[in-house]
Amino acid sequence: MHPQFTWDDLQFFLAVARTGHLSAAARQLRTSHATVSRRIDRLEFTLKVKLFERNARGYILTQMGQRFVETAERIEGETERLQADISSGATSQRGVVRLSAPEGFSNFFFAEHLPAFVRQCPAVSLELVTIQQIMSLSRKEADVAVTLDPPKAGPYFAEKILDYSLHVYGARSYLAAKPPISTRDDLLAHPFIGYIEDMIFAPGLDYLGDVHRGIKAAFQSSSIFAQLTATRNGLGLCVLPHFIAARYPELEIVLPQTVDLRRSYWLLCHRDMRDVPRIRSVIGYLGGMVRTNAPLFVRDRRAEASTDVPNTSPADEPYRPPLLSHR
């Protein structure tokens, strides 16, 4: 008789599918490299199908392996929901959650609220990914994602959680040395700072054309932090989110009553994982946190009638400078 695969086998399979490496899966499961390899071999022997291609880069899912991930995740979700019914309170919200979020949202907002998250969800181990690309929820590169655009299709739960405003900013020292800027056409006489065009990973970041079709960035970076630093050092003008730029009194809004862009943050997860307790706890915390702090993300135009008024407001006071070096 052939052995039957068990839920433990599926856990080993999912760990390798999500990490792509035996060693990483072993660390996650707190077992040995050899044990993970043996369990994967046993599962493939039992199913009589090849789930992974082995190569120098690690374990890559085959087409059948990709299909099997969907089934295994449904079983995982049902198992965790059953455990949640049996358990109660924080004990049901245990495990690792990988959250993917844009650099600006992560470093200039969410990271400051991590202590409160730990207090609320002490049994959840959070992994925060801020690399500049779209993480795949279907391949479990992330469990939950904050994105700038909703998914066009797929088995995802998606919810718009927040609108935020962006404006053209320049260092006060830079603007003081230049002629006044009165119209959008005046912006063409200034160097702009922006994203590398062929590395823009989300349509929501492509906004220079929304300011003026003739603007081309003179300095380009994939990092919003690098753009911010360059702007603060007088390299030129830059479109920055209000919730980031408002922290820095040396920055001034240009054409505050004319250029007022809006973008949104969306919260995504795989539909099958939405009700898993640890995923639900992260989604619930994120949703509540951004709703509470929503006024910080949109500039109050009535409070800033001209560029002569410092670009700060009472709504900005709760922010502390980010724990990052600006040197």
Coordinates of C-alpha atoms in Angstrom, one line a residue:
M1 CA 0.0 0.0 0.0
H2 CA 1.2 3.5 -0.7
P3 CA 1.4 5.9 2.2
Q4 CA -1.3 8.6 2.5
F5 CA -0.2 12.2 2.8
T6 CA -1.2 14.0 5.9
W7 CA -1.7 17.6 6.9
D8 CA 1.9 17.7 8.2
D9 CA 3.0 16.9 4.6
L10 CA 1.0 19.9 3.3
Q11 CA 2.6 22.2 5.9
F12 CA 6.0 21.2 4.6
F13 CA 4.9 21.6 1.0
L14 CA 3.5 25.1 1.7
A15 CA 6.6 26.2 3.6
V16 CA 8.8 25.2 0.6
A17 CA 6.4 26.7 -1.9
R18 CA 6.4 30.1 0.0
T19 CA 10.2 30.3 0.6
G20 CA 11.6 28.5 -2.4
H21 CA 14.3 26.9 -0.3
L22 CA 14.6 23.8 2.0
S23 CA 16.7 25.7 4.5
A24 CA 14.3 28.6 4.9
A25 CA 11.4 26.2 5.2
A26 CA 13.2 24.3 7.8
R27 CA 13.8 27.4 9.9
Q28 CA 10.2 28.3 9.6
L29 CA 9.0 24.9 10.7
R30 CA 11.8 24.5 13.3
T31 CA 13.1 21.3 11.8
S32 CA 16.1 20.1 9.8
H33 CA 16.9 20.6 6.1
A34 CA 16.9 16.8 5.6
T35 CA 13.5 16.4 7.2
V36 CA 11.9 18.9 4.9
S37 CA 13.5 17.3 1.8
R38 CA 12.3 13.8 3.0
R39 CA 8.8 15.0 3.5
I40 CA 8.6 16.7 0.1
D41 CA 10.0 13.5 -1.6
R42 CA 7.4 11.5 0.2
L43 CA 4.5 13.8 -0.8
E44 CA 5.6 13.6 -4.5
F45 CA 5.9 9.8 -4.3
T46 CA 2.4 9.5 -2.7
L47 CA 0.8 11.8 -5.2
K48 CA 2.8 10.4 -8.1
V49 CA 3.4 13.9 -9.4
K50 CA 6.3 16.3 -9.5
L51 CA 5.6 19.4 -7.5
F52 CA 8.9 21.2 -7.7
E53 CA 11.8 21.7 -10.1
R54 CA 15.1 21.6 -8.3
N55 CA 17.8 23.9 -9.5
A56 CA 20.6 26.2 -8.2
R57 CA 18.1 28.9 -7.3
G58 CA 16.1 26.6 -5.1
Y59 CA 12.7 24.8 -5.4
I60 CA 10.5 26.2 -8.2
L61 CA 6.8 25.1 -8.3
T62 CA 5.8 23.1 -11.4
Q63 CA 2.5 23.8 -13.1
M64 CA 0.9 21.0 -11.0
G65 CA 2.6 22.4 -7.9
Q66 CA 1.0 25.8 -8.5
R67 CA -2.4 24.1 -8.7
F68 CA -1.7 22.1 -5.6
V69 CA -0.8 25.3 -3.7
E70 CA -4.4 26.5 -4.2
T71 CA -5.8 23.3 -2.7
A72 CA -3.3 23.2 0.1
E73 CA -4.1 26.8 1.1
R74 CA -7.8 26.1 1.2
I75 CA -7.1 23.2 3.5
E76 CA -4.8 25.4 5.6
G77 CA -7.5 28.1 5.8
E78 CA -10.2 25.7 6.9
T79 CA -7.8 24.1 9.4
E80 CA -7.0 27.4 11.0
R81 CA -10.6 28.4 11.1
L82 CA -11.4 25.2 12.9
Q83 CA -8.6 25.9 15.3
A84 CA -10.0 29.4 15.9
D85 CA -13.4 27.9 16.7
I86 CA -11.8 25.6 19.2
S87 CA -9.6 28.2 20.7
S88 CA -10.5 31.7 21.8
G89 CA -8.9 35.1 22.2
A90 CA -5.3 35.7 21.3
T91 CA -4.4 32.1 21.2
S92 CA -6.3 31.8 17.9
Q93 CA -4.3 34.7 16.4
R94 CA -0.9 33.0 16.4
G95 CA 1.6 32.7 13.5
V96 CA 3.6 34.7 11.0
V97 CA 2.0 37.3 8.7
R98 CA 4.0 38.8 5.8
L99 CA 2.8 42.3 5.0
S100 CA 3.9 44.0 1.8
A101 CA 3.5 47.8 1.7
P102 CA 5.0 50.8 -0.2
E103 CA 8.1 52.3 1.2
G104 CA 6.5 55.7 2.1
F105 CA 3.5 54.1 3.9
S106 CA 5.8 51.7 5.7
N107 CA 8.6 53.9 6.9
F108 CA 6.8 57.2 7.4
F109 CA 3.6 55.8 9.0
F110 CA 3.1 52.2 9.7
A111 CA 6.4 51.5 11.4
E112 CA 5.6 54.1 14.0
H113 CA 2.5 52.2 15.0
L114 CA 4.2 48.8 15.4
P115 CA 4.4 49.0 19.2
A116 CA 0.6 49.3 19.3
F117 CA 0.2 46.4 16.9
V118 CA 2.4 44.2 19.1
R119 CA 0.4 45.1 22.2
Q120 CA -2.9 44.3 20.4
C121 CA -1.6 41.1 18.6
P122 CA 1.2 39.8 20.7
A123 CA 1.1 36.3 19.2
V124 CA 1.4 37.4 15.6
S125 CA 4.9 37.7 14.2
L126 CA 4.9 40.3 11.5
E127 CA 7.2 40.4 8.5
L128 CA 7.2 43.8 6.7
V129 CA 8.3 43.9 3.1
T130 CA 9.0 47.2 1.5
I131 CA 10.9 46.3 -1.7
Q132 CA 9.9 48.2 -4.8
Q133 CA 7.8 45.6 -6.6
I134 CA 4.4 44.0 -6.6
M135 CA 4.5 41.0 -4.3
S136 CA 2.5 38.0 -5.4
L137 CA -0.3 37.1 -3.0
S138 CA -1.0 33.9 -5.1
R139 CA 2.6 32.7 -4.7
K140 CA 2.5 33.6 -1.0
E141 CA 5.3 36.2 -1.3
A142 CA 3.0 38.2 0.9
D143 CA -0.1 37.3 3.0
V144 CA -1.5 40.9 3.1
A145 CA -0.6 43.8 0.9
V146 CA -1.1 47.5 0.9
T147 CA -1.1 48.7 -2.7
L148 CA -1.6 51.9 -4.7
D149 CA -4.0 50.2 -7.1
P150 CA -6.7 47.6 -6.8
P151 CA -6.2 44.2 -8.5
K152 CA -7.7 43.9 -12.0
A153 CA -8.7 40.3 -11.5
G154 CA -8.0 37.3 -9.3
P155 CA -9.3 35.6 -6.1
Y156 CA -8.6 38.6 -3.9
F157 CA -10.3 40.5 -1.2
A158 CA -9.6 44.2 -1.9
E159 CA -10.7 47.3 0.1
K160 CA -9.8 50.9 -0.3
I161 CA -8.7 52.0 3.1
L162 CA -7.3 55.6 2.6
D163 CA -7.1 58.6 0.3
Y164 CA -4.0 60.8 0.5
S165 CA -2.9 64.0 -1.2
L166 CA 0.3 64.8 -3.0
H167 CA 1.8 68.3 -3.9
V168 CA 4.8 69.8 -5.5
Y169 CA 7.4 70.6 -2.8
G170 CA 10.7 72.4 -2.8
A171 CA 13.2 73.4 -0.2
R172 CA 12.6 76.9 1.1
S173 CA 16.3 77.8 0.5
Y174 CA 16.0 76.6 -3.1
L175 CA 12.7 78.5 -3.8
A176 CA 14.1 81.7 -2.2
A177 CA 16.9 81.8 -4.8
K178 CA 14.5 81.3 -7.8
P179 CA 11.9 83.5 -9.4
P180 CA 8.3 83.1 -8.1
I181 CA 6.3 80.2 -9.5
S182 CA 2.8 81.4 -10.4
T183 CA 1.6 78.9 -13.0
R184 CA 2.1 75.3 -14.0
D185 CA 4.1 76.5 -17.0
D186 CA 6.6 78.1 -14.6
L187 CA 7.4 74.6 -13.3
L188 CA 9.2 73.8 -16.6
A189 CA 12.1 76.1 -15.6
H190 CA 12.9 73.9 -12.6
P191 CA 14.6 70.5 -12.3
F192 CA 12.3 67.8 -11.0
I193 CA 12.9 64.8 -8.9
G194 CA 10.9 61.6 -9.5
Y195 CA 10.7 57.9 -10.0
I196 CA 12.8 56.0 -12.7
E197 CA 10.2 55.7 -15.5
D198 CA 10.8 52.1 -16.5
M199 CA 10.9 51.0 -12.9
I200 CA 7.6 52.4 -11.8
F201 CA 5.9 49.3 -10.3
A202 CA 2.4 50.8 -9.8
P203 CA 0.4 53.1 -12.1
G204 CA -0.4 55.2 -9.0
L205 CA 3.2 56.4 -8.8
D206 CA 3.2 57.8 -12.4
Y207 CA 2.1 61.4 -11.6
L208 CA 4.5 63.9 -13.1
G209 CA 2.3 64.0 -16.2
D210 CA -0.6 65.0 -14.0
V211 CA 1.3 68.1 -12.9
H212 CA 2.4 69.1 -16.4
R213 CA 2.8 67.0 -19.5
G214 CA 6.1 68.7 -20.2
I215 CA 7.8 67.7 -17.0
K216 CA 10.7 65.2 -17.1
A217 CA 12.6 64.3 -14.0
A218 CA 16.2 65.4 -14.0
F219 CA 17.0 63.1 -11.0
Q220 CA 15.3 59.8 -10.8
S221 CA 15.2 57.2 -8.0
S222 CA 13.1 54.2 -7.1
S223 CA 13.1 55.3 -3.5
I224 CA 10.7 57.9 -2.1
F225 CA 13.2 58.4 0.7
A226 CA 16.0 59.3 -1.7
Q227 CA 13.6 61.7 -3.5
L228 CA 12.7 63.3 -0.2
T229 CA 16.4 63.7 0.8
A230 CA 17.3 65.2 -2.6
T231 CA 14.4 67.7 -2.3
R232 CA 15.4 68.7 1.2
N233 CA 18.9 69.3 -0.1
G234 CA 17.8 71.7 -2.8
L235 CA 18.3 69.5 -5.8
G236 CA 14.9 70.6 -7.3
L237 CA 11.2 70.2 -7.0
C238 CA 9.4 66.9 -6.2
V239 CA 5.9 65.6 -5.9
L240 CA 5.6 64.2 -2.4
P241 CA 2.8 62.8 -0.3
H242 CA 1.5 65.3 2.2
F243 CA 1.9 62.9 5.2
I244 CA 5.6 62.6 4.5
A245 CA 6.5 66.2 3.4
A246 CA 4.5 67.9 6.2
R247 CA 7.0 66.6 8.7
Y248 CA 9.8 68.8 7.4
P249 CA 9.4 72.6 8.0
E250 CA 12.2 73.3 5.5
L251 CA 9.9 72.1 2.7
E252 CA 7.3 74.4 1.1
I253 CA 4.4 73.6 -1.1
V254 CA 4.5 75.1 -4.6
L255 CA 1.2 76.2 -6.2
P256 CA -0.7 74.9 -3.2
Q257 CA -4.1 75.9 -4.6
T258 CA -3.5 74.6 -8.1
V259 CA -1.6 71.3 -7.8
D260 CA -3.5 68.9 -5.5
L261 CA -3.2 65.2 -6.6
R262 CA -5.0 62.4 -4.9
R263 CA -4.1 58.7 -4.7
S264 CA -5.5 55.8 -2.6
Y265 CA -4.1 52.9 -0.6
W266 CA -5.8 49.6 -1.0
L267 CA -5.7 46.6 1.4
L268 CA -5.5 43.2 -0.3
C269 CA -5.3 39.5 0.7
H270 CA -6.1 36.2 -0.9
R271 CA -9.8 35.6 -0.6
D272 CA -9.3 32.1 0.9
M273 CA -7.0 33.6 3.7
R274 CA -9.2 36.5 4.7
D275 CA -10.9 34.7 7.6
V276 CA -7.7 33.1 9.0
P277 CA -7.4 34.6 12.5
R278 CA -3.8 35.9 12.2
I279 CA -4.7 37.5 8.8
R280 CA -7.9 38.9 10.1
S281 CA -6.1 40.5 13.0
V282 CA -3.6 42.3 10.8
I283 CA -6.4 43.5 8.4
G284 CA -8.5 44.7 11.3
Y285 CA -5.6 46.6 12.9
L286 CA -4.5 48.2 9.6
G287 CA -8.1 49.3 8.8
G288 CA -8.7 50.8 12.2
M289 CA -5.3 52.5 12.3
V290 CA -5.6 54.3 9.0
R291 CA -9.2 55.4 9.7
T292 CA -8.1 56.9 13.0
N293 CA -5.3 58.8 11.3
A294 CA -6.9 59.6 8.0
P295 CA -6.8 63.4 8.5
L296 CA -3.0 63.3 8.5
F297 CA -2.9 62.1 4.9
V298 CA -4.9 64.8 3.2
R299 CA -3.8 68.5 3.4
D300 CA -6.4 70.9 4.6
R301 CA -6.4 73.6 1.9
R302 CA -8.3 76.0 4.0
A303 CA -5.6 76.0 6.6
E304 CA -2.9 76.9 4.0
A305 CA -4.2 79.7 1.9
S306 CA -0.8 80.6 0.4
T307 CA 2.8 79.3 0.1
D308 CA 3.8 81.9 2.7
V309 CA 2.1 79.8 5.4
P310 CA 4.3 77.0 6.8
N311 CA 3.1 73.7 5.5
T312 CA 2.2 72.3 8.9
S313 CA -1.2 72.0 10.6
P314 CA -2.5 70.7 14.0
A315 CA -3.2 67.4 12.3
D316 CA 0.5 66.9 11.8
E317 CA 1.5 67.3 15.4
P318 CA 1.1 63.6 16.5
Y319 CA 3.9 62.6 14.0
R320 CA 7.4 62.2 15.3
P321 CA 10.4 62.4 12.9
P322 CA 11.0 59.0 11.4
L323 CA 13.7 56.9 13.0
L324 CA 15.9 57.1 9.8
S325 CA 19.1 58.8 9.1
H326 CA 18.9 61.8 6.8
R327 CA 22.7 62.1 6.4

